[in-house]
Amino acid sequence: MRLSHSFLPTLKETPAEAQIISHRLMLRAGLVRQMASGIYAWLPPGLRVLRRIEQIVREEQDASGAQEVLMPTLQPAELWRRSGRYEDYGAEMLRIRDRHERDLLYGPTNEEMITEIFGQAARSYKDLPRMLYQIQWKFRDEVRPRFGVLRGREFLMKDGYSFDLDYAGAVQSYRRMMLAYMRTFARLGVRAIPMAADTGPIGGDLSHEFIILAPTGESGVFYDSAFETLEEQSGGYDIAAAGDLDRFYEAVTAIYAATDEKHDAQAWSRVPAERRREGRGIEVGQIFYFGTKYTQAMQVSLAGPDGAPVFPHMGSYGIGVSRLVGAIAEAGADEAGLVWPASVAPWRAAILNLRPGEAACEALCEWLHALAPHDLLLDDRDERAGVKFADADLMGHPLQVIVGPRSAAAGRVEVKQRATGVRDELSIDEACALLSRIR
Ligand code: 5CA
């Protein structure tokens, strides 16, 4: 992509309405624009990050055995009347009436609809277990939308739903999803810690939230640094093996972690002092087991092994895909701008041509850009070097490949790593190898 031809509307001024760094930088770097309170348009760099996060989430869901579906954003109120949640959900639900005076709603979550879909198709216990998920926009009319995409009204969520014959099966599904989440967050380049949680309007009696550490997060968190090594080991379990899931779950729940709401001073005092970590965090995912709450309410049963009807046990599993864009930005940003992990960055690197029009610079930049024209952003604008450096820092590309007349003539480039600020002079072959490695 050539910067001279692209739609990347950066702002020089810090927008007054943005209170936290990720929101300020996402507006300044041209990732999103607010269209109404808590409702955002995604511009090219923001959409690229959103899509990359979505794809990693999808790959890890697929690897766990879940199957993707896509449900509508609009739902008939009748479904929610059957579960009893239509009245209970309250003012957060956006209610709509169509021209035939039928009540609809913009889905804040999809337990009812997936239960209905599954119930129409499943006949017997042989149709269990199943895990279905979608990545779809949700609407919650939050009282106080804030912090940009971190707490929006319209937001993109991965929501997954498990159906099992009994409690033991549901627990396996829950553990499998927990492992899939640990792998997902590790690939996204962030540390997310699972913490025991309250269930809220989703209901149920077992729940964990996944919290990313960031100084401006809404929850205070306390955790044992043993999580840092556990995360590295999450690749070592077989997600299809029940024994591995049990070992993994035991390892996770043996380590102390809690938000301030659930903090237990006594348990905390048993964590060795040198391993105690405190901070603030952003909830990027939550998982729930709620048994037969919806299958019973909606009368979805199937024939059990002895022929008698059984209500499948369910769980639901959410990841805030659009919130993650803000949370990853918030966790990594510095004074100069965004700092994207390579796995979600909008472009692998920016190539900064410091002297557009100069033959050697031009030729080298074009050659480098042609290595991966969709994944590399070529700054070919007729701008001062200082502007290009500042914009590349602001946009947070993992690498900046800096091409000036002197280095170009010598067949070398300078490469700056955004996260560390380290600069190296590399041969063109070395730069090439680096650009193809980073993903
Ligand atoms: N049905 C369940 C799981 S599928 C559910 O709705 N869970 S949730 O309420 O915890 O939402 C899942 C995730 O969506 C949250 O962990 C959070 O990351 C994200 N989320 C929730 N509300 C918002 C919001 N207003 N703006 C952005 N993301 C949100």
Tab-separated table of C-alpha atoms and ligand atoms in Angstrom:
chain	number	residue	atom	x	y	z
A	1	MET	CA	0.000	0.000	0.000
A	2	ARG	CA	1.259	3.436	-0.926
A	3	LEU	CA	0.701	6.130	1.653
A	4	SER	CA	0.355	8.737	-1.104
A	5	HIS	CA	-2.774	6.949	-2.405
A	6	SER	CA	-4.293	5.720	0.825
A	7	PHE	CA	-7.024	6.949	3.136
A	8	LEU	CA	-5.202	7.381	6.440
A	9	PRO	CA	-6.624	10.504	8.005
A	10	THR	CA	-4.250	11.195	10.909
A	11	LEU	CA	-4.898	14.094	13.286
A	12	LYS	CA	-2.243	16.451	14.651
A	13	GLU	CA	-4.369	17.629	17.560
A	14	THR	CA	-5.399	15.393	20.415
A	15	PRO	CA	-9.199	15.048	20.305
A	16	ALA	CA	-10.679	16.615	23.438
A	17	GLU	CA	-13.293	13.906	24.039
A	18	ALA	CA	-10.749	11.081	24.435
A	19	GLN	CA	-9.737	10.419	28.031
A	20	ILE	CA	-7.358	7.485	27.670
A	21	ILE	CA	-4.305	6.934	25.531
A	22	SER	CA	-5.661	4.154	23.280
A	23	HIS	CA	-8.743	6.195	22.379
A	24	ARG	CA	-6.669	9.324	21.700
A	25	LEU	CA	-4.217	7.406	19.538
A	26	MET	CA	-6.871	5.426	17.673
A	27	LEU	CA	-8.512	8.716	16.677
A	28	ARG	CA	-5.212	10.437	15.891
A	29	ALA	CA	-3.863	7.531	13.834
A	30	GLY	CA	-7.121	7.347	11.844
A	31	LEU	CA	-8.298	3.904	13.007
A	32	VAL	CA	-11.859	4.836	13.919
A	33	ARG	CA	-14.279	7.754	13.859
A	34	GLN	CA	-17.248	8.153	16.193
A	35	MET	CA	-20.551	8.356	14.305
A	36	ALA	CA	-22.808	8.540	17.369
A	37	SER	CA	-22.218	7.947	21.070
A	38	GLY	CA	-20.528	4.514	21.357
A	39	ILE	CA	-20.923	3.821	17.613
A	40	TYR	CA	-17.827	3.814	15.417
A	41	ALA	CA	-16.856	3.652	11.775
A	42	TRP	CA	-13.705	1.609	11.126
A	43	LEU	CA	-11.220	3.211	8.745
A	44	PRO	CA	-8.577	1.229	6.819
A	45	PRO	CA	-5.873	0.754	9.492
A	46	GLY	CA	-8.438	0.089	12.251
A	47	LEU	CA	-10.318	-2.388	10.094
A	48	ARG	CA	-7.087	-4.209	9.244
A	49	VAL	CA	-6.305	-4.668	12.947
A	50	LEU	CA	-9.897	-5.726	13.667
A	51	ARG	CA	-9.827	-8.304	10.866
A	52	ARG	CA	-6.484	-9.743	11.971
A	53	ILE	CA	-7.717	-10.175	15.536
A	54	GLU	CA	-10.903	-11.742	14.214
A	55	GLN	CA	-8.908	-14.198	12.120
A	56	ILE	CA	-6.730	-15.347	15.035
A	57	VAL	CA	-9.832	-15.782	17.183
A	58	ARG	CA	-11.433	-17.795	14.369
A	59	GLU	CA	-8.416	-20.047	13.832
A	60	GLU	CA	-8.209	-20.917	17.531
A	61	GLN	CA	-11.956	-21.561	17.705
A	62	ASP	CA	-11.727	-23.867	14.698
A	63	ALA	CA	-8.700	-25.630	16.212
A	64	SER	CA	-10.713	-26.300	19.376
A	65	GLY	CA	-13.392	-28.095	17.359
A	66	ALA	CA	-15.956	-25.271	17.383
A	67	GLN	CA	-17.908	-24.616	14.159
A	68	GLU	CA	-18.660	-21.170	12.830
A	69	VAL	CA	-22.182	-19.919	12.102
A	70	LEU	CA	-23.532	-16.438	11.455
A	71	MET	CA	-26.749	-15.334	13.093
A	72	PRO	CA	-28.578	-12.096	12.287
A	73	THR	CA	-28.021	-8.937	14.339
A	74	LEU	CA	-31.808	-8.465	14.577
A	75	GLN	CA	-33.785	-10.971	16.611
A	76	PRO	CA	-37.514	-11.486	17.165
A	77	ALA	CA	-38.632	-10.432	20.657
A	78	GLU	CA	-40.676	-13.620	20.821
A	79	LEU	CA	-37.514	-15.727	21.359
A	80	TRP	CA	-36.581	-13.637	24.373
A	81	ARG	CA	-40.110	-13.738	25.743
A	82	ARG	CA	-39.776	-17.524	25.781
A	83	SER	CA	-36.620	-17.432	27.889
A	84	GLY	CA	-38.071	-14.736	30.143
A	85	ARG	CA	-35.237	-12.326	29.395
A	86	TYR	CA	-37.150	-9.837	27.220
A	87	GLU	CA	-38.392	-7.890	30.235
A	88	ASP	CA	-35.423	-8.731	32.514
A	89	TYR	CA	-32.692	-7.401	30.216
A	90	GLY	CA	-33.826	-3.829	30.795
A	91	ALA	CA	-32.723	-0.581	29.200
A	92	GLU	CA	-29.516	-1.988	27.688
A	93	MET	CA	-31.568	-3.748	25.018
A	94	LEU	CA	-32.334	-1.771	21.870
A	95	ARG	CA	-35.930	-2.580	20.964
A	96	ILE	CA	-37.206	-2.018	17.438
A	97	ARG	CA	-40.662	-2.346	15.833
A	98	ASP	CA	-41.012	-3.202	12.147
A	99	ARG	CA	-43.721	-1.977	9.713
A	100	HIS	CA	-45.940	-4.923	10.665
A	101	GLU	CA	-45.770	-3.869	14.313
A	102	ARG	CA	-43.639	-6.886	15.166
A	103	ASP	CA	-41.178	-6.484	18.028
A	104	LEU	CA	-37.533	-6.991	17.188
A	105	LEU	CA	-34.321	-6.260	19.054
A	106	TYR	CA	-30.692	-5.695	18.095
A	107	GLY	CA	-29.034	-8.679	19.762
A	108	PRO	CA	-26.905	-7.955	22.852
A	109	THR	CA	-25.987	-11.697	22.959
A	110	ASN	CA	-27.401	-14.871	21.392
A	111	GLU	CA	-28.170	-17.605	23.936
A	112	GLU	CA	-31.856	-17.754	22.952
A	113	MET	CA	-31.298	-17.819	19.219
A	114	ILE	CA	-28.606	-20.493	19.260
A	115	THR	CA	-30.709	-22.635	21.612
A	116	GLU	CA	-33.599	-22.352	19.164
A	117	ILE	CA	-31.422	-23.231	16.155
A	118	PHE	CA	-29.825	-26.175	17.919
A	119	GLY	CA	-33.154	-27.382	19.302
A	120	GLN	CA	-34.774	-27.435	15.855
A	121	ALA	CA	-32.047	-29.737	14.546
A	122	ALA	CA	-30.875	-31.960	17.408
A	123	ARG	CA	-32.814	-35.174	18.025
A	124	SER	CA	-30.800	-37.354	20.373
A	125	TYR	CA	-27.759	-37.522	22.615
A	126	LYS	CA	-25.808	-38.544	19.496
A	127	ASP	CA	-26.056	-34.912	18.399
A	128	LEU	CA	-23.988	-33.978	21.472
A	129	PRO	CA	-21.530	-32.521	22.272
A	130	ARG	CA	-21.479	-29.544	19.880
A	131	MET	CA	-19.769	-26.171	20.035
A	132	LEU	CA	-20.955	-23.357	17.749
A	133	TYR	CA	-19.664	-19.813	17.481
A	134	GLN	CA	-20.080	-16.651	15.467
A	135	ILE	CA	-18.288	-13.342	15.100
A	136	GLN	CA	-21.031	-10.755	14.863
A	137	TRP	CA	-21.935	-7.200	15.883
A	138	LYS	CA	-23.843	-6.711	19.106
A	139	PHE	CA	-25.668	-3.743	20.558
A	140	ARG	CA	-25.928	-2.822	24.227
A	141	ASP	CA	-27.329	0.569	25.071
A	142	GLU	CA	-24.677	1.202	27.738
A	143	VAL	CA	-25.511	4.032	30.158
A	144	ARG	CA	-22.034	5.481	29.785
A	145	PRO	CA	-20.269	4.441	26.588
A	146	ARG	CA	-16.648	5.489	27.010
A	147	PHE	CA	-13.002	4.950	26.190
A	148	GLY	CA	-13.777	4.604	22.486
A	149	VAL	CA	-14.161	1.012	21.329
A	150	LEU	CA	-13.425	-0.318	24.835
A	151	ARG	CA	-16.981	0.360	25.936
A	152	GLY	CA	-19.047	0.967	22.848
A	153	ARG	CA	-22.742	0.491	22.248
A	154	GLU	CA	-22.251	-1.343	18.948
A	155	PHE	CA	-19.315	-3.763	19.203
A	156	LEU	CA	-17.966	-6.906	17.566
A	157	MET	CA	-18.037	-10.050	19.685
A	158	LYS	CA	-17.030	-13.654	19.200
A	159	ASP	CA	-19.772	-15.547	20.965
A	160	GLY	CA	-19.616	-19.306	21.307
A	161	TYR	CA	-22.100	-21.780	22.763
A	162	SER	CA	-21.623	-25.373	23.910
A	163	PHE	CA	-24.215	-28.139	24.166
A	164	ASP	CA	-23.445	-31.224	26.245
A	165	LEU	CA	-25.345	-34.204	27.594
A	166	ASP	CA	-24.508	-33.568	31.225
A	167	TYR	CA	-22.515	-31.543	33.714
A	168	ALA	CA	-19.309	-33.566	33.225
A	169	GLY	CA	-19.429	-32.980	29.476
A	170	ALA	CA	-20.151	-29.267	29.899
A	171	VAL	CA	-17.161	-28.921	32.207
A	172	GLN	CA	-14.945	-30.428	29.496
A	173	SER	CA	-16.290	-27.917	26.964
A	174	TYR	CA	-15.676	-25.094	29.417
A	175	ARG	CA	-12.089	-26.177	30.011
A	176	ARG	CA	-11.471	-26.629	26.291
A	177	MET	CA	-12.637	-23.077	25.652
A	178	MET	CA	-10.471	-21.768	28.459
A	179	LEU	CA	-7.400	-23.339	26.844
A	180	ALA	CA	-8.444	-22.011	23.417
A	181	TYR	CA	-8.690	-18.529	24.968
A	182	MET	CA	-5.209	-18.723	26.507
A	183	ARG	CA	-3.809	-19.663	23.100
A	184	THR	CA	-5.782	-16.939	21.362
A	185	PHE	CA	-4.525	-14.197	23.672
A	186	ALA	CA	-0.938	-15.459	23.487
A	187	ARG	CA	-1.096	-15.213	19.683
A	188	LEU	CA	-2.534	-11.712	19.955
A	189	GLY	CA	0.635	-10.702	21.784
A	190	VAL	CA	-1.033	-9.835	25.084
A	191	ARG	CA	-1.133	-11.389	28.523
A	192	ALA	CA	-4.704	-12.181	29.550
A	193	ILE	CA	-5.243	-13.717	32.962
A	194	PRO	CA	-8.327	-15.834	33.726
A	195	MET	CA	-10.057	-14.817	36.959
A	196	ALA	CA	-13.104	-16.227	38.717
A	197	ALA	CA	-16.073	-13.960	37.954
A	198	ASP	CA	-19.716	-13.193	38.696
A	199	THR	CA	-22.194	-14.309	36.050
A	200	GLY	CA	-24.467	-11.210	35.737
A	201	PRO	CA	-27.394	-11.279	33.278
A	202	ILE	CA	-26.057	-14.331	31.374
A	203	GLY	CA	-26.702	-16.450	34.483
A	204	GLY	CA	-25.140	-19.681	35.670
A	205	ASP	CA	-22.807	-20.679	38.456
A	206	LEU	CA	-19.346	-20.972	36.923
A	207	SER	CA	-17.603	-18.150	35.129
A	208	HIS	CA	-14.166	-16.721	34.403
A	209	GLU	CA	-13.196	-13.403	32.918
A	210	PHE	CA	-9.978	-12.859	30.982
A	211	ILE	CA	-8.210	-9.662	31.901
A	212	ILE	CA	-5.459	-7.858	29.969
A	213	LEU	CA	-3.153	-5.743	32.093
A	214	ALA	CA	-3.322	-2.041	31.289
A	215	PRO	CA	-2.851	0.917	33.633
A	216	THR	CA	-6.209	2.524	32.792
A	217	GLY	CA	-8.276	-0.682	33.029
A	218	GLU	CA	-11.617	-0.565	34.805
A	219	SER	CA	-10.808	-3.364	37.276
A	220	GLY	CA	-8.027	-3.618	39.833
A	221	VAL	CA	-6.288	-7.012	39.636
A	222	PHE	CA	-4.128	-9.131	41.917
A	223	TYR	CA	-2.272	-12.141	40.529
A	224	ASP	CA	0.540	-14.584	41.110
A	225	SER	CA	3.400	-14.153	38.611
A	226	ALA	CA	3.274	-17.943	38.067
A	227	PHE	CA	0.763	-17.077	35.314
A	228	GLU	CA	3.609	-15.799	33.215
A	229	THR	CA	5.061	-19.287	32.788
A	230	LEU	CA	1.692	-21.016	32.609
A	231	GLU	CA	0.872	-18.948	29.557
A	232	GLU	CA	4.010	-20.140	27.806
A	233	GLN	CA	2.989	-23.736	28.527
A	234	SER	CA	-0.532	-23.424	27.072
A	235	GLY	CA	0.814	-24.781	23.775
A	236	GLY	CA	1.919	-27.992	25.507
A	237	TYR	CA	-1.567	-29.411	26.140
A	238	ASP	CA	-3.617	-31.468	23.677
A	239	ILE	CA	-6.922	-29.593	23.359
A	240	ALA	CA	-8.728	-32.759	22.241
A	241	ALA	CA	-7.605	-34.864	25.239
A	242	ALA	CA	-9.826	-34.811	28.343
A	243	GLY	CA	-6.897	-35.593	30.655
A	244	ASP	CA	-4.898	-32.666	29.306
A	245	LEU	CA	-7.838	-30.305	29.796
A	246	ASP	CA	-8.177	-31.400	33.416
A	247	ARG	CA	-4.453	-30.920	34.056
A	248	PHE	CA	-4.567	-27.524	32.393
A	249	TYR	CA	-7.598	-26.413	34.409
A	250	GLU	CA	-6.023	-27.574	37.656
A	251	ALA	CA	-2.850	-25.667	36.837
A	252	VAL	CA	-4.813	-22.479	36.065
A	253	THR	CA	-7.083	-22.557	39.086
A	254	ALA	CA	-4.239	-23.409	41.477
A	255	ILE	CA	-2.666	-20.006	40.787
A	256	TYR	CA	-4.078	-16.975	42.566
A	257	ALA	CA	-5.719	-14.260	40.448
A	258	ALA	CA	-8.662	-12.005	41.294
A	259	THR	CA	-10.244	-8.699	40.424
A	260	ASP	CA	-10.724	-6.273	43.323
A	261	GLU	CA	-14.378	-7.344	43.614
A	262	LYS	CA	-13.353	-10.918	44.404
A	263	HIS	CA	-10.008	-10.301	46.063
A	264	ASP	CA	-9.356	-12.525	49.086
A	265	ALA	CA	-6.723	-11.053	51.402
A	266	GLN	CA	-6.115	-14.357	53.157
A	267	ALA	CA	-5.447	-16.346	49.987
A	268	TRP	CA	-3.286	-13.453	48.764
A	269	SER	CA	-1.135	-13.621	51.892
A	270	ARG	CA	-0.263	-17.213	50.998
A	271	VAL	CA	1.247	-16.133	47.633
A	272	PRO	CA	5.014	-15.677	48.110
A	273	ALA	CA	5.727	-11.927	48.315
A	274	GLU	CA	8.126	-11.901	45.353
A	275	ARG	CA	5.422	-13.396	43.107
A	276	ARG	CA	2.644	-10.914	43.985
A	277	ARG	CA	1.646	-8.647	41.111
A	278	GLU	CA	-0.922	-5.857	41.296
A	279	GLY	CA	-2.266	-3.719	38.506
A	280	ARG	CA	-5.301	-2.723	36.557
A	281	GLY	CA	-6.924	-4.592	33.729
A	282	ILE	CA	-9.445	-4.669	30.901
A	283	GLU	CA	-11.868	-7.578	30.525
A	284	VAL	CA	-11.478	-8.937	26.999
A	285	GLY	CA	-13.376	-12.183	27.369
A	286	GLN	CA	-15.721	-14.051	29.645
A	287	ILE	CA	-16.883	-17.658	29.759
A	288	PHE	CA	-19.953	-19.073	31.511
A	289	TYR	CA	-21.422	-22.450	32.399
A	290	PHE	CA	-25.168	-22.142	33.042
A	291	GLY	CA	-26.449	-25.718	32.736
A	292	THR	CA	-30.004	-26.151	31.508
A	293	LYS	CA	-31.163	-22.583	32.152
A	294	TYR	CA	-32.055	-21.846	28.509
A	295	THR	CA	-32.814	-25.350	27.270
A	296	GLN	CA	-35.384	-25.758	30.049
A	297	ALA	CA	-36.896	-22.309	29.670
A	298	MET	CA	-37.230	-22.801	25.918
A	299	GLN	CA	-38.208	-26.474	26.196
A	300	VAL	CA	-35.346	-27.784	24.068
A	301	SER	CA	-34.881	-31.437	24.950
A	302	LEU	CA	-33.612	-34.468	23.095
A	303	ALA	CA	-33.638	-38.230	23.574
A	304	GLY	CA	-31.031	-39.370	26.102
A	305	PRO	CA	-29.156	-42.721	25.963
A	306	ASP	CA	-32.085	-44.503	27.692
A	307	GLY	CA	-34.696	-42.829	25.479
A	308	ALA	CA	-35.909	-40.429	28.185
A	309	PRO	CA	-35.803	-36.715	27.256
A	310	VAL	CA	-32.852	-34.679	28.536
A	311	PHE	CA	-32.169	-30.952	28.524
A	312	PRO	CA	-28.666	-30.278	27.167
A	313	HIS	CA	-26.241	-28.442	29.443
A	314	MET	CA	-24.912	-25.232	27.956
A	315	GLY	CA	-22.085	-22.770	28.301
A	316	SER	CA	-21.387	-19.506	26.509
A	317	TYR	CA	-18.050	-17.976	25.666
A	318	GLY	CA	-17.436	-14.381	24.636
A	319	ILE	CA	-14.450	-12.450	23.336
A	320	GLY	CA	-14.685	-8.700	22.777
A	321	VAL	CA	-13.114	-8.537	19.312
A	322	SER	CA	-13.521	-4.773	18.798
A	323	ARG	CA	-12.692	-4.124	22.464
A	324	LEU	CA	-9.428	-6.027	21.905
A	325	VAL	CA	-8.305	-3.453	19.356
A	326	GLY	CA	-8.511	-0.798	22.089
A	327	ALA	CA	-7.171	-3.087	24.817
A	328	ILE	CA	-4.101	-4.149	22.827
A	329	ALA	CA	-3.508	-0.505	21.928
A	330	GLU	CA	-3.880	0.519	25.551
A	331	ALA	CA	-1.523	-2.206	26.793
A	332	GLY	CA	1.275	-1.296	24.371
A	333	ALA	CA	1.109	2.438	23.626
A	334	ASP	CA	3.852	4.908	24.560
A	335	GLU	CA	4.362	8.677	24.339
A	336	ALA	CA	5.001	8.577	20.599
A	337	GLY	CA	2.015	6.494	19.611
A	338	LEU	CA	0.663	2.997	19.089
A	339	VAL	CA	2.861	-0.113	19.330
A	340	TRP	CA	1.213	-3.099	17.633
A	341	PRO	CA	2.302	-6.694	18.241
A	342	ALA	CA	3.336	-8.088	14.843
A	343	SER	CA	0.449	-10.580	14.822
A	344	VAL	CA	-2.231	-7.854	14.695
A	345	ALA	CA	-0.427	-4.866	13.173
A	346	PRO	CA	-2.209	-3.236	10.208
A	347	TRP	CA	0.982	-3.568	8.145
A	348	ARG	CA	4.098	-5.622	8.844
A	349	ALA	CA	6.325	-2.605	8.366
A	350	ALA	CA	6.432	0.904	6.994
A	351	ILE	CA	9.066	1.643	4.370
A	352	LEU	CA	10.104	5.258	4.768
A	353	ASN	CA	11.478	6.818	1.638
A	354	LEU	CA	13.390	9.803	2.990
A	355	ARG	CA	14.053	11.264	-0.469
A	356	PRO	CA	11.203	10.602	-2.920
A	357	GLY	CA	12.340	11.374	-6.447
A	358	GLU	CA	15.966	10.369	-5.798
A	359	ALA	CA	16.710	7.428	-8.108
A	360	ALA	CA	18.492	5.006	-5.726
A	361	CYS	CA	16.007	5.610	-2.891
A	362	GLU	CA	13.070	5.235	-5.224
A	363	ALA	CA	14.337	1.997	-6.759
A	364	LEU	CA	15.185	0.373	-3.437
A	365	CYS	CA	11.858	1.370	-1.858
A	366	GLU	CA	9.880	0.049	-4.817
A	367	TRP	CA	11.799	-3.207	-4.743
A	368	LEU	CA	11.230	-3.687	-0.991
A	369	HIS	CA	7.555	-2.753	-1.279
A	370	ALA	CA	7.029	-5.295	-4.068
A	371	LEU	CA	8.017	-8.083	-1.637
A	372	ALA	CA	4.547	-7.874	-0.053
A	373	PRO	CA	2.630	-4.894	-1.461
A	374	HIS	CA	-0.517	-5.546	0.620
A	375	ASP	CA	1.319	-6.018	3.901
A	376	LEU	CA	3.893	-3.247	3.648
A	377	LEU	CA	3.078	0.449	3.794
A	378	LEU	CA	5.317	2.555	1.599
A	379	ASP	CA	5.602	6.156	2.771
A	380	ASP	CA	6.213	7.741	-0.631
A	381	ARG	CA	4.721	11.114	0.304
A	382	ASP	CA	6.539	14.303	-0.495
A	383	GLU	CA	7.021	15.124	3.211
A	384	ARG	CA	9.933	15.902	5.525
A	385	ALA	CA	11.712	12.957	7.164
A	386	GLY	CA	10.539	14.178	10.596
A	387	VAL	CA	6.887	13.939	9.564
A	388	LYS	CA	7.406	10.399	8.258
A	389	PHE	CA	9.158	9.274	11.448
A	390	ALA	CA	6.434	10.798	13.623
A	391	ASP	CA	3.603	9.249	11.603
A	392	ALA	CA	5.243	5.813	11.567
A	393	ASP	CA	5.695	6.023	15.350
A	394	LEU	CA	2.091	7.164	15.750
A	395	MET	CA	0.703	4.303	13.652
A	396	GLY	CA	2.769	1.727	15.523
A	397	HIS	CA	4.111	-0.481	12.705
A	398	PRO	CA	6.320	-3.170	14.303
A	399	LEU	CA	9.206	-2.227	11.971
A	400	GLN	CA	10.267	0.904	10.130
A	401	VAL	CA	12.549	0.365	7.183
A	402	ILE	CA	14.308	3.666	6.636
A	403	VAL	CA	15.764	4.367	3.199
A	404	GLY	CA	17.906	7.484	2.666
A	405	PRO	CA	20.158	8.386	-0.292
A	406	ARG	CA	23.428	7.474	1.432
A	407	SER	CA	22.298	4.059	2.667
A	408	ALA	CA	20.509	3.293	-0.606
A	409	ALA	CA	23.699	3.960	-2.577
A	410	ALA	CA	25.555	1.554	-0.279
A	411	GLY	CA	22.815	-1.093	-0.652
A	412	ARG	CA	21.868	-0.865	3.006
A	413	VAL	CA	18.832	0.236	5.050
A	414	GLU	CA	18.201	1.183	8.619
A	415	VAL	CA	15.571	-0.831	10.473
A	416	LYS	CA	13.912	0.484	13.615
A	417	GLN	CA	11.921	-1.770	15.914
A	418	ARG	CA	8.990	0.243	17.207
A	419	ALA	CA	8.607	-1.615	20.507
A	420	THR	CA	12.222	-1.255	21.654
A	421	GLY	CA	13.395	1.719	19.611
A	422	VAL	CA	16.464	-0.342	18.625
A	423	ARG	CA	17.905	0.654	15.229
A	424	ASP	CA	20.116	-1.594	13.120
A	425	GLU	CA	21.803	-1.069	9.817
A	426	LEU	CA	21.114	-4.093	7.634
A	427	SER	CA	22.051	-5.288	4.186
A	428	ILE	CA	19.165	-5.561	1.762
A	429	ASP	CA	19.210	-9.359	2.056
A	430	GLU	CA	19.013	-9.135	5.828
A	431	ALA	CA	16.161	-6.611	5.668
A	432	CYS	CA	14.347	-8.846	3.220
A	433	ALA	CA	14.697	-11.868	5.480
A	434	LEU	CA	13.451	-9.825	8.438
A	435	LEU	CA	10.417	-8.567	6.512
A	436	SER	CA	9.408	-12.034	5.438
A	437	ARG	CA	9.839	-13.403	8.982
A	438	ILE	CA	7.683	-10.853	10.777
A	439	ARG	CA	4.002	-11.772	10.969
B	1	5CA	N1	-23.126	-14.366	25.961
B	1	5CA	C1	-21.917	-14.142	26.718
B	1	5CA	C2	-20.759	-14.843	26.142
B	1	5CA	S1	-20.959	-15.269	24.498
B	1	5CA	C3	-21.660	-12.657	26.836
B	1	5CA	O1	-22.353	-11.852	26.282
B	1	5CA	N2	-20.628	-12.328	27.588
B	1	5CA	S2	-20.156	-10.862	27.984
B	1	5CA	O2	-21.273	-10.056	28.353
B	1	5CA	O3	-19.152	-11.020	28.980
B	1	5CA	O4	-19.518	-10.210	26.725
B	1	5CA	C4	-18.406	-10.847	26.113
B	1	5CA	C5	-17.291	-9.857	25.872
B	1	5CA	O5	-17.752	-8.814	25.035
B	1	5CA	C6	-16.782	-9.152	27.118
B	1	5CA	O6	-15.818	-9.934	27.786
B	1	5CA	C7	-16.165	-7.901	26.522
B	1	5CA	O7	-14.839	-8.159	26.100
B	1	5CA	C8	-17.037	-7.637	25.314
B	1	5CA	N3	-17.972	-6.521	25.597
B	1	5CA	C9	-19.033	-6.527	26.429
B	1	5CA	N4	-19.631	-5.319	26.440
B	1	5CA	C10	-18.925	-4.527	25.599
B	1	5CA	C11	-19.050	-3.161	25.175
B	1	5CA	N5	-20.020	-2.368	25.621
B	1	5CA	N6	-18.132	-2.672	24.293
B	1	5CA	C12	-17.151	-3.462	23.818
B	1	5CA	N7	-16.997	-4.754	24.175
B	1	5CA	C13	-17.868	-5.285	25.054
